[in-house]
Tab-separated table of C-alpha atoms in Angstrom:
chain	number	residue	atom	x	y	z
A	1	ASP	CA	-19.919	-19.322	48.804
A	2	GLY	CA	-20.232	-23.000	48.033
A	3	GLY	CA	-19.589	-24.141	44.527
A	4	ILE	CA	-17.504	-26.021	42.026
A	5	THR	CA	-14.112	-24.779	40.943
A	6	GLN	CA	-12.502	-25.915	37.732
A	7	SER	CA	-8.981	-24.944	36.907
A	8	PRO	CA	-7.430	-23.735	34.782
A	9	LYS	CA	-9.998	-21.963	32.599
A	10	TYR	CA	-7.823	-22.369	29.490
A	11	LEU	CA	-5.267	-25.122	28.917
A	12	PHE	CA	-2.948	-25.684	25.989
A	13	ARG	CA	-1.017	-28.884	25.384
A	14	LYS	CA	0.999	-30.553	22.690
A	15	GLU	CA	-0.299	-33.700	21.084
A	16	GLY	CA	0.933	-36.840	22.838
A	17	GLN	CA	0.989	-35.308	26.322
A	18	ASN	CA	-1.316	-36.318	29.124
A	19	VAL	CA	-3.057	-33.475	30.906
A	20	THR	CA	-5.069	-33.367	34.140
A	21	LEU	CA	-8.044	-31.088	34.676
A	22	SER	CA	-8.916	-30.121	38.208
A	23	CYS	CA	-12.403	-30.131	39.744
A	24	GLU	CA	-13.033	-29.250	43.388
A	25	GLN	CA	-16.359	-28.796	45.172
A	26	ASN	CA	-17.170	-27.553	48.659
A	27	LEU	CA	-20.851	-28.423	48.531
A	28	ASN	CA	-20.402	-31.695	50.410
A	29	HIS	CA	-21.900	-33.498	47.422
A	30	ASP	CA	-21.498	-37.236	47.030
A	31	ALA	CA	-21.849	-37.488	43.254
A	32	MET	CA	-19.565	-35.859	40.694
A	33	TYR	CA	-19.515	-35.885	36.902
A	34	TRP	CA	-17.336	-34.992	33.935
A	35	TYR	CA	-18.842	-33.881	30.634
A	36	ARG	CA	-17.355	-32.907	27.325
A	37	GLN	CA	-18.910	-30.272	25.064
A	38	ASP	CA	-17.977	-29.652	21.437
A	39	PRO	CA	-18.987	-26.503	19.514
A	40	GLY	CA	-22.723	-26.340	18.889
A	41	GLN	CA	-23.315	-29.640	20.643
A	42	GLY	CA	-24.896	-30.814	23.862
A	43	LEU	CA	-22.998	-32.344	26.758
A	44	ARG	CA	-21.658	-35.892	26.664
A	45	LEU	CA	-20.863	-37.805	29.833
A	46	ILE	CA	-17.274	-38.999	30.238
A	47	TYR	CA	-17.121	-40.401	33.775
A	48	TYR	CA	-19.127	-40.148	36.965
A	49	SER	CA	-18.615	-41.001	40.601
A	50	GLN	CA	-21.423	-41.624	43.060
A	51	ILE	CA	-19.194	-41.978	46.086
A	52	VAL	CA	-15.573	-41.710	47.146
A	53	ASN	CA	-13.275	-44.420	45.744
A	54	ASP	CA	-15.837	-45.444	43.151
A	55	PHE	CA	-16.404	-44.244	39.588
A	56	GLN	CA	-18.092	-45.433	36.414
A	57	LYS	CA	-17.560	-44.917	32.705
A	58	GLY	CA	-19.961	-42.691	30.871
A	59	ASP	CA	-20.768	-42.648	27.168
A	60	ILE	CA	-17.339	-41.510	25.923
A	61	ALA	CA	-14.773	-42.723	28.485
A	62	GLU	CA	-12.148	-43.939	26.001
A	63	GLY	CA	-8.929	-41.962	26.310
A	64	TYR	CA	-9.835	-40.517	29.704
A	65	SER	CA	-9.171	-41.538	33.300
A	66	VAL	CA	-10.373	-40.264	36.680
A	67	SER	CA	-9.829	-40.766	40.378
A	68	ARG	CA	-11.994	-40.032	43.413
A	69	GLU	CA	-9.756	-40.249	46.447
A	70	LYS	CA	-11.483	-37.400	48.266
A	71	LYS	CA	-15.128	-36.404	48.354
A	72	GLU	CA	-14.408	-32.875	47.220
A	73	SER	CA	-12.085	-33.681	44.311
A	74	PHE	CA	-12.624	-35.463	40.985
A	75	PRO	CA	-9.699	-34.833	38.602
A	76	LEU	CA	-9.908	-35.859	34.952
A	77	THR	CA	-6.849	-36.941	32.981
A	78	VAL	CA	-6.971	-36.615	29.218
A	79	THR	CA	-4.503	-39.151	27.913
A	80	SER	CA	-2.638	-39.277	24.632
A	81	ALA	CA	-5.013	-42.062	23.608
A	82	GLN	CA	-7.889	-39.588	23.266
A	83	LYS	CA	-8.079	-38.926	19.532
A	84	ASN	CA	-9.829	-35.541	19.611
A	85	PRO	CA	-9.085	-33.991	22.993
A	86	THR	CA	-9.707	-30.352	22.057
A	87	ALA	CA	-13.027	-29.459	23.699
A	88	PHE	CA	-14.764	-27.658	26.555
A	89	TYR	CA	-14.784	-29.827	29.701
A	90	LEU	CA	-17.398	-29.402	32.411
A	91	CYS	CA	-17.437	-30.826	35.910
A	92	ALA	CA	-20.663	-31.143	37.885
A	93	SER	CA	-21.880	-32.429	41.221
A	94	GLU	CA	-25.128	-33.289	42.957
A	95	SER	CA	-25.888	-34.006	46.575
A	96	ALA	CA	-26.484	-37.702	45.957
A	97	ALA	CA	-27.144	-39.698	42.838
A	98	GLY	CA	-30.690	-40.863	42.488
A	99	ILE	CA	-32.658	-38.257	44.367
A	100	ASN	CA	-33.435	-35.907	41.482
A	101	SER	CA	-31.424	-33.088	42.953
A	102	PRO	CA	-30.266	-30.498	40.400
A	103	LEU	CA	-26.773	-30.661	39.009
A	104	HIS	CA	-24.322	-27.908	39.943
A	105	PHE	CA	-21.758	-27.131	37.262
A	106	GLY	CA	-18.349	-25.518	37.290
A	107	ASN	CA	-17.441	-22.910	34.665
A	108	GLY	CA	-15.439	-25.326	32.598
A	109	THR	CA	-11.927	-25.780	31.236
A	110	ARG	CA	-11.289	-25.164	27.573
A	111	LEU	CA	-8.560	-27.557	26.430
A	112	THR	CA	-6.699	-27.010	23.184
A	113	VAL	CA	-4.301	-29.675	21.934
A	114	THR	CA	-2.074	-28.916	18.965
B	1	ASP	CA	-34.479	-41.422	29.239
B	2	ALA	CA	-37.225	-40.106	27.003
B	3	LYS	CA	-35.965	-37.840	24.275
B	4	THR	CA	-36.923	-34.188	23.969
B	5	THR	CA	-37.397	-31.932	20.975
B	6	GLN	CA	-36.701	-28.214	21.135
B	7	PRO	CA	-36.504	-25.492	18.478
B	8	THR	CA	-32.940	-24.704	17.495
B	9	SER	CA	-33.252	-20.978	18.130
B	10	MET	CA	-35.650	-18.256	19.215
B	11	ASP	CA	-35.628	-14.481	19.543
B	12	CYS	CA	-37.357	-12.446	22.217
B	13	ALA	CA	-37.617	-8.685	22.714
B	14	GLU	CA	-36.139	-7.359	25.921
B	15	GLY	CA	-38.813	-6.931	28.596
B	16	ARG	CA	-41.219	-9.343	26.955
B	17	ALA	CA	-41.987	-12.869	28.104
B	18	ALA	CA	-39.887	-15.606	26.552
B	19	ASN	CA	-41.780	-18.850	26.022
B	20	LEU	CA	-39.542	-21.823	25.258
B	21	PRO	CA	-41.335	-24.994	24.158
B	22	CYS	CA	-40.239	-28.583	24.610
B	23	ASN	CA	-41.807	-31.768	23.323
B	24	HIS	CA	-41.347	-34.990	25.284
B	25	SER	CA	-44.060	-37.180	23.810
B	26	THR	CA	-42.584	-40.455	25.123
B	27	ILE	CA	-42.255	-39.292	28.716
B	28	SER	CA	-43.289	-41.895	31.255
B	29	GLY	CA	-45.264	-41.352	34.432
B	30	ASN	CA	-42.313	-41.165	36.799
B	31	GLU	CA	-40.131	-38.876	34.717
B	32	TYR	CA	-39.510	-35.281	35.702
B	33	VAL	CA	-38.949	-32.387	33.311
B	34	TYR	CA	-35.829	-30.323	34.033
B	35	TRP	CA	-34.636	-27.071	32.519
B	36	TYR	CA	-31.064	-25.808	32.527
B	37	ARG	CA	-29.458	-22.922	30.674
B	38	GLN	CA	-25.912	-22.256	29.543
B	39	ILE	CA	-24.521	-18.809	28.959
B	40	HIS	CA	-21.653	-18.768	26.497
B	41	SER	CA	-18.438	-20.339	27.839
B	42	GLN	CA	-19.925	-21.049	31.253
B	43	GLY	CA	-21.301	-24.166	32.910
B	44	PRO	CA	-25.023	-24.906	32.683
B	45	GLN	CA	-27.235	-23.484	35.402
B	46	TYR	CA	-30.267	-25.234	36.846
B	47	ILE	CA	-33.519	-23.298	36.349
B	48	ILE	CA	-36.517	-25.359	37.397
B	49	HIS	CA	-38.058	-28.817	37.316
B	50	GLY	CA	-41.501	-30.387	37.653
B	51	LEU	CA	-43.460	-33.616	37.429
B	52	LYS	CA	-47.007	-32.688	36.407
B	53	ASN	CA	-48.012	-29.532	38.225
B	54	ASN	CA	-46.973	-26.115	37.037
B	55	GLU	CA	-44.021	-24.728	38.940
B	56	THR	CA	-42.686	-21.244	39.562
B	57	ASN	CA	-39.541	-19.940	41.177
B	58	GLU	CA	-37.615	-16.682	41.164
B	59	MET	CA	-36.151	-17.409	37.742
B	60	ALA	CA	-38.976	-18.848	35.684
B	61	SER	CA	-42.263	-20.703	35.408
B	62	LEU	CA	-42.729	-24.198	34.052
B	63	ILE	CA	-46.016	-25.137	32.434
B	64	ILE	CA	-46.551	-28.859	31.764
B	65	THR	CA	-49.512	-29.964	29.644
B	66	GLU	CA	-52.079	-32.254	31.179
B	67	ASP	CA	-50.928	-35.211	29.076
B	68	ARG	CA	-47.299	-34.331	30.012
B	69	LYS	CA	-46.179	-34.657	26.408
B	70	SER	CA	-44.921	-31.111	26.238
B	71	SER	CA	-43.891	-28.235	28.451
B	72	THR	CA	-43.070	-24.551	28.219
B	73	LEU	CA	-40.472	-22.611	30.143
B	74	ILE	CA	-41.520	-19.007	30.675
B	75	LEU	CA	-39.106	-16.199	31.492
B	76	PRO	CA	-41.615	-13.485	32.399
B	77	HIS	CA	-39.526	-10.389	31.603
B	78	ALA	CA	-36.542	-11.344	29.480
B	79	THR	CA	-33.342	-9.347	29.877
B	80	LEU	CA	-30.180	-9.332	27.794
B	81	ARG	CA	-28.572	-11.536	30.451
B	82	ASP	CA	-31.102	-14.260	29.617
B	83	THR	CA	-29.440	-14.804	26.247
B	84	ALA	CA	-28.274	-18.412	26.500
B	85	VAL	CA	-28.850	-21.969	25.320
B	86	TYR	CA	-31.769	-23.568	27.164
B	87	TYR	CA	-31.860	-27.339	27.674
B	88	CYS	CA	-35.015	-29.336	28.363
B	89	ILE	CA	-34.333	-32.762	29.867
B	90	VAL	CA	-36.463	-35.571	31.245
B	91	SER	CA	-35.222	-37.759	34.039
B	92	GLN	CA	-36.688	-40.757	35.753
B	93	PHE	CA	-37.428	-40.348	39.429
B	94	GLY	CA	-34.679	-41.943	41.450
B	95	ALA	CA	-32.299	-42.087	38.516
B	96	GLY	CA	-28.898	-40.558	38.806
B	97	SER	CA	-27.987	-37.543	36.764
B	98	TYR	CA	-25.591	-39.764	34.836
B	99	GLN	CA	-28.648	-40.778	32.858
B	100	LEU	CA	-29.444	-37.240	31.713
B	101	THR	CA	-29.145	-36.452	28.034
B	102	PHE	CA	-28.245	-32.875	27.199
B	103	GLY	CA	-29.233	-32.309	23.581
B	104	LYS	CA	-28.455	-29.195	21.576
B	105	GLY	CA	-31.098	-27.090	23.315
B	106	THR	CA	-32.669	-23.819	22.169
B	107	LYS	CA	-30.487	-20.788	21.635
B	108	LEU	CA	-32.484	-17.845	22.979
B	109	SER	CA	-31.407	-14.413	21.826
B	110	VAL	CA	-32.890	-11.479	23.732
B	111	ILE	CA	-33.011	-8.456	21.447
B	112	PRO	CA	-32.721	-4.875	22.835
């Protein structure tokens, strides 16, 4: 089955450590996205990538970094500069940005930083 | 993107139709209405979208008013597995999904 895989499902880190969240898709989609969700809130866009080797900041990019070296992979690094990193992180993809195709989401990674 | 307004929460009896309203009074002519839902601790799932005609698929029906200022998502026979947060979003045709705004949505509770 095609889909988006996020790993791990739960992640625990100490404050001051960088951590990388994995997102892999086998849908052959060009565009990929990272969102953050806090309890009782909607989704906020962190970064997005419309094509390999290109990515753009979203609304809350500070303290995060990404790479898009392969079409199927879009890892997110939460750096020590992110002031409130504890959250639920969602990765999504769509076939191509700008054609109103629905977003496909992974099942998320819940990051807890103490 | 135009903003949307949804009730914070709704209840529906199992087996009955669930009607979820959404106001998008500032929607422009080339903006689509999308619905997604999110079951607790999972990623959102696409349900349906439309421009001005009513739409139906295996999951739900979407009714858009003639003036396009509001819409209703209908789950014809709600089950306990339909308990989720439902998001109504408008998106300009040709715009990337990076322009979508996921608000707080409507928490639908299906009651046995």
